[in-house]
Amino acid sequence: MDGRLQERWDAVIFDFDGVLCDSNDLKGETFATLYAHEGPEVQDAIRAYHRDNGGMPRREKLARFERDILGRAVDEERLDRMVAGFAAAVEEAVIACAEIPGATDFLATHAGRPALFIISATPHEEMLRIAERRGMTDRFVSVHGSPPSKAETAAMLIARHGLRPDRVAFVGDAVQDYAAATALNLHFVGVRDADGRHPFPDGTLTIADLRELPTALARL
């Protein structure tokens, strides 16, 4: 299996939250905590929006909470405070968070060939710190947060490393991951959540966790 993956793929791009690290619910609860004063109905709406819109930068997500759920104008200074509060609450928790099953084994087996990358919606410097503190940095050619968008970062990596899109797979759990892969004609493997749900079109190849990734990549 290992040799076949090396022959088939030049690179595999990973999202981080919900793909390598089991941190989606943790972040959803952190968002909800920021709105504790708004009451449980608003908090439930925040959790649902977060669950259905993974892969979105946190500032954009908070702005949408304000506008779409609470129906109020976005106050940029308030947004700055909320982004800072979210970052302070979540970074150490993500560093300590459990992995998605199979992540360590896959990275240990395949680091270096094919080339592995992280592209996350987490702010770039924070993503670098998290990868370093989790002991993951040396498994990847490079680690990237936002901005820019996932599609822009993936396009940059393809150009920089001379990768063929038909030999690159994107592994993600969010619509934004699927959209980036589709825009660049990359292969895509979706990761389902703990309840078996995913936001992708019918027929999308999905896996429960990274223990199934080698088999999924061999099928593409």
Coordinates of N, CA and C in Angstrom, one line a residue:
M1 N 0.8 -1.2 0.0 CA 0.0 0.0 0.0 C 0.9 1.3 0.0
D2 N 1.9 1.3 0.8 CA 2.7 2.5 0.9 C 3.4 2.8 -0.4
G3 N 3.9 1.8 -1.1 CA 4.6 2.1 -2.3 C 3.6 2.6 -3.4
R4 N 2.4 2.0 -3.4 CA 1.4 2.4 -4.4 C 1.0 3.9 -4.1
L5 N 0.8 4.3 -2.8 CA 0.5 5.7 -2.6 C 1.6 6.6 -3.0
Q6 N 2.8 6.2 -2.8 CA 4.0 7.1 -3.3 C 4.0 7.2 -4.8
E7 N 3.6 6.1 -5.5 CA 3.6 6.2 -6.9 C 2.5 7.0 -7.5
R8 N 1.3 7.0 -6.8 CA 0.1 7.6 -7.3 C 0.1 9.1 -6.9
W9 N 0.6 9.5 -5.8 CA 0.4 10.9 -5.3 C 1.7 11.6 -5.1
D10 N 1.7 12.9 -5.6 CA 2.8 13.8 -5.4 C 2.6 14.5 -4.0
A11 N 1.4 14.8 -3.7 CA 1.1 15.6 -2.4 C -0.2 15.3 -1.9
V12 N -0.3 15.4 -0.6 CA -1.6 15.3 0.1 C -1.7 16.6 1.0
I13 N -2.8 17.3 0.8 CA -3.1 18.6 1.6 C -4.1 18.2 2.7
F14 N -3.9 18.6 3.9 CA -4.8 18.4 5.0 C -5.3 19.7 5.5
D15 N -6.6 19.7 5.8 CA -7.2 20.7 6.7 C -6.7 20.2 8.1
F16 N -6.9 21.1 9.1 CA -6.5 20.7 10.5 C -7.6 20.3 11.4
D17 N -8.5 21.3 11.8 CA -9.6 21.0 12.7 C -10.5 20.0 12.1
G18 N -10.8 18.9 12.8 CA -11.7 17.9 12.3 C -11.1 16.9 11.3
V19 N -9.9 17.1 11.0 CA -9.2 16.2 10.0 C -8.0 15.6 10.7
L20 N -7.1 16.4 11.2 CA -5.9 15.9 12.0 C -6.2 16.0 13.5
C21 N -7.0 17.0 13.9 CA -7.2 17.2 15.3 C -8.7 17.3 15.6
D22 N -9.1 16.6 16.7 CA -10.6 16.5 17.0 C -11.0 17.7 17.7
S23 N -10.9 18.9 17.1 CA -11.1 20.2 17.8 C -12.3 20.9 17.3
N24 N -13.1 20.4 16.4 CA -14.3 21.2 16.0 C -15.3 21.5 17.1
D25 N -15.6 20.5 17.9 CA -16.6 20.7 19.0 C -16.0 21.7 20.0
L26 N -14.8 21.5 20.3 CA -14.1 22.4 21.2 C -14.2 23.9 20.8
K27 N -14.0 24.1 19.5 CA -14.1 25.5 19.0 C -15.6 26.0 19.0
G28 N -16.5 25.0 18.6 CA -17.9 25.4 18.7 C -18.3 25.8 20.1
E29 N -17.9 25.1 21.1 CA -18.2 25.5 22.4 C -17.6 26.8 22.8
T30 N -16.4 27.1 22.3 CA -15.8 28.4 22.6 C -16.5 29.5 22.0
F31 N -17.0 29.3 20.8 CA -17.8 30.4 20.2 C -19.1 30.6 21.0
A32 N -19.7 29.5 21.4 CA -21.0 29.6 22.1 C -20.7 30.3 23.5
T33 N -19.6 30.1 24.1 CA -19.3 30.7 25.4 C -19.2 32.2 25.2
L34 N -18.7 32.7 24.1 CA -18.7 34.1 23.8 C -20.0 34.8 23.8
Y35 N -21.1 34.0 23.6 CA -22.4 34.5 23.5 C -23.3 34.0 24.6
A36 N -22.7 33.6 25.8 CA -23.5 33.1 26.9 C -24.5 34.1 27.4
H37 N -24.2 35.4 27.3 CA -25.1 36.4 27.8 C -26.3 36.5 26.9
E38 N -26.3 36.0 25.7 CA -27.4 36.1 24.7 C -28.5 35.0 25.0
G39 N -28.1 34.0 25.8 CA -29.1 32.9 26.1 C -28.9 31.7 25.3
P40 N -29.5 30.6 25.8 CA -29.3 29.2 25.2 C -29.7 29.1 23.7
E41 N -30.8 29.7 23.3 CA -31.2 29.6 21.9 C -30.2 30.2 21.0
V42 N -29.7 31.3 21.3 CA -28.6 31.9 20.5 C -27.4 31.0 20.5
Q43 N -27.0 30.5 21.6 CA -25.9 29.6 21.7 C -26.0 28.3 20.9
D44 N -27.2 27.8 20.9 CA -27.5 26.6 20.0 C -27.4 27.0 18.5
A45 N -27.9 28.2 18.2 CA -27.7 28.6 16.8 C -26.3 28.8 16.4
I46 N -25.5 29.3 17.3 CA -24.0 29.5 17.1 C -23.4 28.1 16.9
R47 N -23.7 27.2 17.7 CA -23.1 25.8 17.6 C -23.5 25.2 16.2
A48 N -24.7 25.4 15.8 CA -25.2 24.8 14.6 C -24.5 25.5 13.4
Y49 N -24.4 26.8 13.4 CA -23.7 27.5 12.3 C -22.3 27.1 12.2
H50 N -21.6 27.0 13.4 CA -20.2 26.6 13.4 C -20.1 25.2 12.8
R51 N -21.0 24.3 13.2 CA -20.9 22.9 12.7 C -21.1 22.8 11.2
D52 N -22.0 23.7 10.7 CA -22.3 23.6 9.2 C -21.4 24.5 8.4
N53 N -20.5 25.2 9.0 CA -19.7 26.1 8.2 C -18.2 26.0 8.6
G54 N -17.7 24.8 8.7 CA -16.3 24.6 9.0 C -15.4 25.2 8.0
G55 N -14.2 25.4 8.3 CA -13.2 25.9 7.4 C -13.3 27.4 7.1
M56 N -14.1 28.1 7.9 CA -14.3 29.6 7.7 C -13.4 30.3 8.7
P57 N -12.7 31.3 8.3 CA -11.9 32.1 9.3 C -12.7 32.6 10.4
R58 N -12.2 32.6 11.6 CA -13.0 33.0 12.8 C -13.6 34.4 12.7
R59 N -12.8 35.3 12.2 CA -13.4 36.7 12.2 C -14.6 36.8 11.3
E60 N -14.5 36.1 10.1 CA -15.7 36.1 9.2 C -16.8 35.4 9.9
K61 N -16.6 34.3 10.6 CA -17.6 33.5 11.2 C -18.3 34.4 12.3
L62 N -17.5 35.1 13.1 CA -18.1 35.9 14.2 C -18.9 37.0 13.6
A63 N -18.4 37.6 12.5 CA -19.2 38.7 11.8 C -20.6 38.1 11.3
R64 N -20.6 36.9 10.8 CA -21.8 36.3 10.4 C -22.7 36.0 11.6
F65 N -22.2 35.6 12.7 CA -23.0 35.4 13.9 C -23.7 36.7 14.2
E66 N -23.0 37.8 14.2 CA -23.5 39.1 14.6 C -24.6 39.5 13.6
R67 N -24.3 39.3 12.3 CA -25.2 39.8 11.3 C -26.4 38.9 11.0
D68 N -26.1 37.6 10.9 CA -27.1 36.6 10.4 C -27.9 36.0 11.5
I69 N -27.3 35.8 12.7 CA -28.0 35.2 13.8 C -28.6 36.3 14.7
L70 N -27.8 37.3 15.1 CA -28.3 38.3 16.0 C -28.9 39.5 15.3
G71 N -28.8 39.6 14.0 CA -29.4 40.7 13.2 C -29.0 42.1 13.6
R72 N -27.7 42.2 13.9 CA -27.2 43.5 14.2 C -26.0 43.9 13.3
A73 N -25.7 45.2 13.2 CA -24.6 45.6 12.5 C -23.3 45.1 13.1
V74 N -22.3 44.9 12.3 CA -21.0 44.4 12.8 C -20.2 45.6 13.3
D75 N -19.8 45.5 14.6 CA -19.0 46.6 15.2 C -17.6 46.0 15.2
E76 N -16.7 46.7 14.4 CA -15.4 46.2 14.2 C -14.5 46.1 15.5
E77 N -14.7 47.1 16.4 CA -14.0 47.1 17.6 C -14.4 45.9 18.5
R78 N -15.8 45.7 18.5 CA -16.3 44.5 19.3 C -15.8 43.2 18.7
L79 N -15.7 43.2 17.3 CA -15.2 42.0 16.7 C -13.8 41.7 17.0
D80 N -13.0 42.8 17.1 CA -11.6 42.6 17.5 C -11.5 42.0 18.9
R81 N -12.3 42.5 19.8 CA -12.2 41.9 21.2 C -12.7 40.5 21.2
M82 N -13.7 40.1 20.4 CA -14.2 38.7 20.4 C -13.1 37.8 19.7
V83 N -12.5 38.3 18.7 CA -11.5 37.4 18.0 C -10.3 37.2 19.0
A84 N -9.9 38.2 19.7 CA -8.8 38.1 20.7 C -9.3 37.2 21.9
G85 N -10.5 37.3 22.3 CA -11.0 36.4 23.4 C -11.1 35.0 22.9
F86 N -11.5 34.7 21.7 CA -11.6 33.4 21.2 C -10.2 32.8 21.1
A87 N -9.2 33.5 20.6 CA -7.8 33.0 20.4 C -7.2 32.7 21.8
A88 N -7.5 33.5 22.8 CA -6.9 33.3 24.1 C -7.5 32.1 24.7
A89 N -8.8 31.8 24.5 CA -9.4 30.7 25.1 C -9.1 29.3 24.4
V90 N -8.8 29.4 23.1 CA -8.8 28.1 22.3 C -7.4 27.6 22.1
E91 N -6.4 28.4 22.0 CA -5.1 27.8 21.5 C -4.6 26.7 22.3
E92 N -4.5 26.9 23.6 CA -3.9 25.9 24.5 C -4.8 24.6 24.5
A93 N -6.1 24.8 24.4 CA -7.0 23.7 24.3 C -6.8 22.8 23.1
V94 N -6.6 23.5 21.9 CA -6.3 22.8 20.7 C -5.0 22.0 20.7
I95 N -4.0 22.7 21.3 CA -2.7 22.0 21.5 C -2.8 20.7 22.2
A96 N -3.7 20.7 23.2 CA -3.9 19.5 24.1 C -5.0 18.5 23.6
C97 N -5.6 18.9 22.5 CA -6.8 18.1 22.0 C -6.4 16.8 21.4
A98 N -7.3 15.8 21.5 CA -7.0 14.5 20.9 C -6.9 14.6 19.4
E99 N -6.2 13.7 18.8 CA -6.1 13.6 17.4 C -7.3 12.9 16.8
I100 N -7.5 13.1 15.5 CA -8.4 12.2 14.8 C -7.7 10.9 14.7
P101 N -8.4 9.8 15.0 CA -7.8 8.5 14.9 C -7.1 8.2 13.6
G102 N -5.9 7.7 13.7 CA -5.1 7.4 12.5 C -4.2 8.5 12.1
A103 N -4.3 9.7 12.6 CA -3.5 10.8 12.1 C -2.0 10.6 12.4
T104 N -1.6 10.2 13.6 CA -0.2 10.0 13.9 C 0.4 8.9 13.0
D105 N -0.3 7.8 12.9 CA 0.2 6.7 12.1 C 0.4 7.0 10.6
F106 N -0.6 7.8 10.1 CA -0.5 8.1 8.7 C 0.7 9.1 8.5
L107 N 0.8 10.1 9.3 CA 1.9 11.0 9.1 C 3.3 10.4 9.3
A108 N 3.4 9.5 10.3 CA 4.7 8.8 10.5 C 5.0 7.9 9.3
T109 N 4.0 7.3 8.7 CA 4.3 6.4 7.6 C 4.6 7.1 6.3
H110 N 4.0 8.2 6.1 CA 4.0 8.9 4.8 C 4.7 10.2 4.7
A111 N 5.2 10.7 5.9 CA 5.9 12.0 5.8 C 7.1 12.0 4.8
G112 N 7.1 12.9 3.9 CA 8.2 13.0 3.0 C 7.8 12.6 1.6
R113 N 7.0 11.5 1.5 CA 6.6 11.0 0.2 C 5.3 10.2 0.4
P114 N 4.2 10.8 -0.2 CA 4.1 12.0 -0.9 C 4.3 13.2 0.0
A115 N 4.5 14.4 -0.6 CA 4.7 15.6 0.2 C 3.4 15.9 0.9
L116 N 3.5 16.3 2.2 CA 2.3 16.6 3.0 C 2.3 18.1 3.4
F117 N 1.1 18.6 3.4 CA 0.9 20.1 3.7 C -0.3 20.2 4.6
I118 N -0.3 21.2 5.5 CA -1.5 21.7 6.2 C -2.0 23.0 5.6
I119 N -3.3 23.1 5.3 CA -3.9 24.4 5.0 C -5.1 24.6 5.9
S120 N -5.1 25.5 6.8 CA -6.1 25.7 7.8 C -6.7 27.1 7.7
A121 N -7.9 27.3 8.2 CA -8.5 28.6 8.4 C -8.1 29.3 9.7
T122 N -7.4 28.5 10.5 CA -6.8 29.1 11.8 C -5.8 30.2 11.4
P123 N -5.7 31.3 12.1 CA -4.7 32.3 11.7 C -3.3 31.7 11.6
H124 N -2.6 32.2 10.7 CA -1.3 31.6 10.3 C -0.3 31.4 11.4
E125 N 0.0 32.4 12.1 CA 1.0 32.3 13.2 C 0.5 31.3 14.3
E126 N -0.8 31.4 14.6 CA -1.3 30.5 15.6 C -1.2 29.0 15.1
M127 N -1.5 28.8 13.8 CA -1.4 27.5 13.3 C 0.0 26.9 13.3
L128 N 1.0 27.8 13.1 CA 2.4 27.4 13.2 C 2.7 27.0 14.6
R129 N 2.2 27.8 15.6 CA 2.5 27.4 17.0 C 1.9 26.1 17.4
I130 N 0.6 25.9 17.0 CA -0.1 24.7 17.3 C 0.6 23.5 16.7
A131 N 1.0 23.5 15.5 CA 1.7 22.4 14.8 C 3.0 22.1 15.5
E132 N 3.7 23.2 15.9 CA 5.0 23.0 16.6 C 4.8 22.4 18.0
R133 N 3.9 22.9 18.7 CA 3.6 22.4 20.1 C 3.1 20.9 20.1
R134 N 2.4 20.6 19.0 CA 1.9 19.2 18.9 C 2.9 18.2 18.3
G135 N 4.1 18.8 18.0 CA 5.2 17.9 17.5 C 4.9 17.4 16.1
M136 N 4.2 18.2 15.3 CA 3.8 17.8 13.9 C 4.6 18.5 12.8
T137 N 5.3 19.5 13.1 CA 5.9 20.4 12.1 C 6.8 19.6 11.1
D138 N 7.6 18.7 11.7 CA 8.6 18.0 10.8 C 7.9 16.9 9.9
R139 N 6.6 16.7 10.1 CA 5.9 15.8 9.2 C 5.5 16.4 7.9
F140 N 5.5 17.7 7.8 CA 5.0 18.5 6.7 C 6.0 19.3 6.0
V141 N 5.8 19.4 4.7 CA 6.7 20.3 3.9 C 6.5 21.7 4.4
S142 N 5.2 22.1 4.6 CA 4.9 23.4 5.2 C 3.5 23.4 5.8
V143 N 3.3 24.4 6.7 CA 2.0 24.5 7.4 C 1.5 25.9 7.2
H144 N 0.2 26.0 6.8 CA -0.3 27.3 6.4 C -1.7 27.6 7.1
G145 N -1.8 28.8 7.6 CA -3.1 29.3 8.1 C -3.7 30.3 7.2
S146 N -4.6 31.1 7.8 CA -5.2 32.2 7.0 C -4.8 33.5 7.5
P147 N -5.0 34.6 6.7 CA -5.2 34.5 5.3 C -4.0 34.1 4.5
P148 N -4.0 33.8 3.2 CA -5.1 33.9 2.3 C -6.1 32.8 2.4
S149 N -7.0 32.7 1.4 CA -8.0 31.6 1.4 C -7.3 30.2 1.2
K150 N -8.0 29.2 1.5 CA -7.5 27.8 1.2 C -7.2 27.6 -0.2
A151 N -8.0 28.0 -1.1 CA -7.8 27.9 -2.5 C -6.6 28.6 -3.0
E152 N -6.4 29.9 -2.5 CA -5.2 30.6 -2.9 C -3.9 30.0 -2.4
T153 N -4.0 29.5 -1.1 CA -2.8 28.8 -0.6 C -2.5 27.6 -1.4
A154 N -3.5 26.8 -1.7 CA -3.3 25.5 -2.4 C -2.7 25.8 -3.8
A155 N -3.2 26.9 -4.5 CA -2.7 27.2 -5.8 C -1.3 27.7 -5.7
M156 N -0.9 28.4 -4.6 CA 0.5 28.8 -4.5 C 1.4 27.6 -4.3
L157 N 1.0 26.6 -3.5 CA 1.8 25.4 -3.3 C 2.0 24.6 -4.5
I158 N 0.9 24.5 -5.3 CA 1.0 23.8 -6.6 C 2.0 24.4 -7.5
A159 N 2.0 25.8 -7.6 CA 2.9 26.5 -8.4 C 4.3 26.4 -7.9
R160 N 4.5 26.6 -6.6 CA 5.8 26.7 -6.0 C 6.5 25.3 -6.1
H161 N 5.8 24.2 -6.0 CA 6.4 22.9 -5.9 C 6.3 22.1 -7.3
G162 N 5.7 22.8 -8.3 CA 5.5 22.1 -9.6 C 4.7 20.9 -9.5
L163 N 3.6 20.9 -8.7 CA 2.7 19.8 -8.6 C 1.7 19.7 -9.7
R164 N 1.4 18.5 -10.1 CA 0.3 18.2 -11.0 C -1.0 18.1 -10.2
P165 N -2.0 18.9 -10.6 CA -3.3 18.8 -9.8 C -3.9 17.3 -9.8
D166 N -3.7 16.6 -10.8 CA -4.3 15.2 -10.8 C -3.5 14.3 -9.9
R167 N -2.4 14.7 -9.3 CA -1.6 13.9 -8.4 C -1.6 14.5 -7.0
V168 N -2.6 15.4 -6.7 CA -2.7 16.0 -5.4 C -4.1 15.7 -4.9
A169 N -4.1 15.3 -3.6 CA -5.4 15.1 -2.9 C -5.5 16.1 -1.8
F170 N -6.7 16.5 -1.6 CA -7.1 17.4 -0.5 C -8.0 16.7 0.5
V171 N -7.6 16.6 1.8 CA -8.4 15.9 2.8 C -9.0 16.9 3.7
G172 N -10.3 17.0 3.7 CA -11.0 18.0 4.5 C -12.3 17.6 5.0
D173 N -12.9 18.4 5.9 CA -14.2 18.1 6.5 C -15.2 19.2 6.3
A174 N -14.9 20.2 5.5 CA -15.7 21.4 5.4 C -16.0 21.7 3.9
V175 N -17.1 22.4 3.7 CA -17.4 22.9 2.3 C -16.3 23.7 1.7
Q176 N -15.7 24.5 2.5 CA -14.6 25.3 2.0 C -13.4 24.5 1.5
D177 N -13.2 23.3 2.1 CA -12.1 22.4 1.7 C -12.5 21.8 0.3
Y178 N -13.7 21.4 0.2 CA -14.2 20.8 -1.0 C -14.2 21.8 -2.2
A179 N -14.6 23.1 -1.8 CA -14.6 24.1 -2.9 C -13.2 24.4 -3.3
A180 N -12.2 24.4 -2.4 CA -10.8 24.7 -2.8 C -10.3 23.6 -3.7
A181 N -10.6 22.4 -3.4 CA -10.2 21.2 -4.2 C -10.8 21.3 -5.6
T182 N -12.1 21.6 -5.6 CA -12.8 21.6 -6.9 C -12.3 22.7 -7.8
A183 N -12.1 23.9 -7.2 CA -11.6 25.0 -8.0 C -10.3 24.7 -8.7
L184 N -9.5 23.9 -8.0 CA -8.1 23.6 -8.6 C -8.0 22.3 -9.2
N185 N -9.1 21.6 -9.4 CA -9.2 20.2 -10.0 C -8.3 19.2 -9.2
L186 N -8.3 19.3 -7.9 CA -7.7 18.4 -7.1 C -8.6 17.2 -6.7
H187 N -8.1 16.1 -6.4 CA -8.9 15.0 -5.8 C -9.3 15.4 -4.4
F188 N -10.4 14.9 -3.9 CA -10.9 15.2 -2.6 C -11.3 14.0 -1.8
V189 N -11.0 14.0 -0.5 CA -11.5 13.0 0.4 C -12.1 13.7 1.6
G190 N -13.3 13.5 1.8 CA -14.0 14.1 2.9 C -14.0 13.3 4.2
V191 N -13.9 14.0 5.3 CA -13.9 13.3 6.7 C -15.2 13.6 7.3
R192 N -15.9 12.5 7.7 CA -17.2 12.7 8.3 C -17.0 13.0 9.8
D193 N -18.1 13.6 10.4 CA -18.0 13.9 11.8 C -18.3 12.7 12.6
A194 N -18.3 12.8 14.0 CA -18.5 11.7 14.8 C -19.9 11.0 14.7
D195 N -20.8 11.8 14.2 CA -22.2 11.3 13.9 C -22.4 10.7 12.5
G196 N -21.3 10.7 11.7 CA -21.3 10.2 10.4 C -21.8 11.2 9.4
R197 N -21.9 12.5 9.7 CA -22.4 13.5 8.8 C -21.3 14.2 8.0
H198 N -21.7 14.7 6.9 CA -20.7 15.5 6.1 C -21.5 16.4 5.2
P199 N -20.9 17.5 4.8 CA -21.6 18.6 4.0 C -21.4 18.5 2.5
F200 N -20.9 17.3 2.0 CA -20.5 17.3 0.6 C -21.6 16.7 -0.3
P201 N -21.4 16.9 -1.6 CA -22.4 16.4 -2.5 C -22.5 14.8 -2.5
D202 N -23.6 14.3 -2.9 CA -23.7 12.9 -3.0 C -22.7 12.3 -3.9
G203 N -22.1 11.2 -3.5 CA -21.1 10.6 -4.3 C -19.7 10.9 -3.9
T204 N -19.5 11.9 -3.0 CA -18.2 12.3 -2.6 C -17.6 11.2 -1.8
L205 N -16.3 10.9 -2.0 CA -15.6 9.8 -1.2 C -15.4 10.4 0.2
T206 N -15.9 9.7 1.2 CA -15.7 10.2 2.6 C -15.2 9.0 3.4
I207 N -14.5 9.4 4.5 CA -14.0 8.4 5.5 C -14.4 8.8 6.9
A208 N -14.4 7.8 7.8 CA -14.7 8.1 9.2 C -13.6 8.8 9.9
D209 N -12.3 8.4 9.6 CA -11.2 9.0 10.2 C -10.0 8.6 9.4
L210 N -8.8 9.0 9.8 CA -7.6 8.8 9.0 C -7.1 7.4 8.9
R211 N -7.6 6.5 9.7 CA -7.3 5.1 9.6 C -7.8 4.5 8.2
E212 N -8.8 5.2 7.7 CA -9.3 4.8 6.4 C -8.7 5.5 5.2
L213 N -7.8 6.5 5.5 CA -7.3 7.3 4.4 C -6.4 6.5 3.4
P214 N -5.5 5.6 3.8 CA -4.7 4.9 2.8 C -5.6 4.2 1.8
T215 N -6.6 3.5 2.3 CA -7.5 2.8 1.4 C -8.3 3.8 0.4
A216 N -8.7 4.9 1.0 CA -9.4 5.9 0.2 C -8.5 6.5 -0.9
L217 N -7.3 6.8 -0.6 CA -6.4 7.3 -1.6 C -6.1 6.3 -2.6
A218 N -6.0 5.0 -2.3 CA -5.8 4.0 -3.2 C -6.9 3.8 -4.2
R219 N -8.1 4.2 -3.8 CA -9.3 4.1 -4.7 C -9.4 5.2 -5.7
L220 N -8.7 6.3 -5.5 CA -8.9 7.5 -6.4 C -7.9 7.3 -7.6

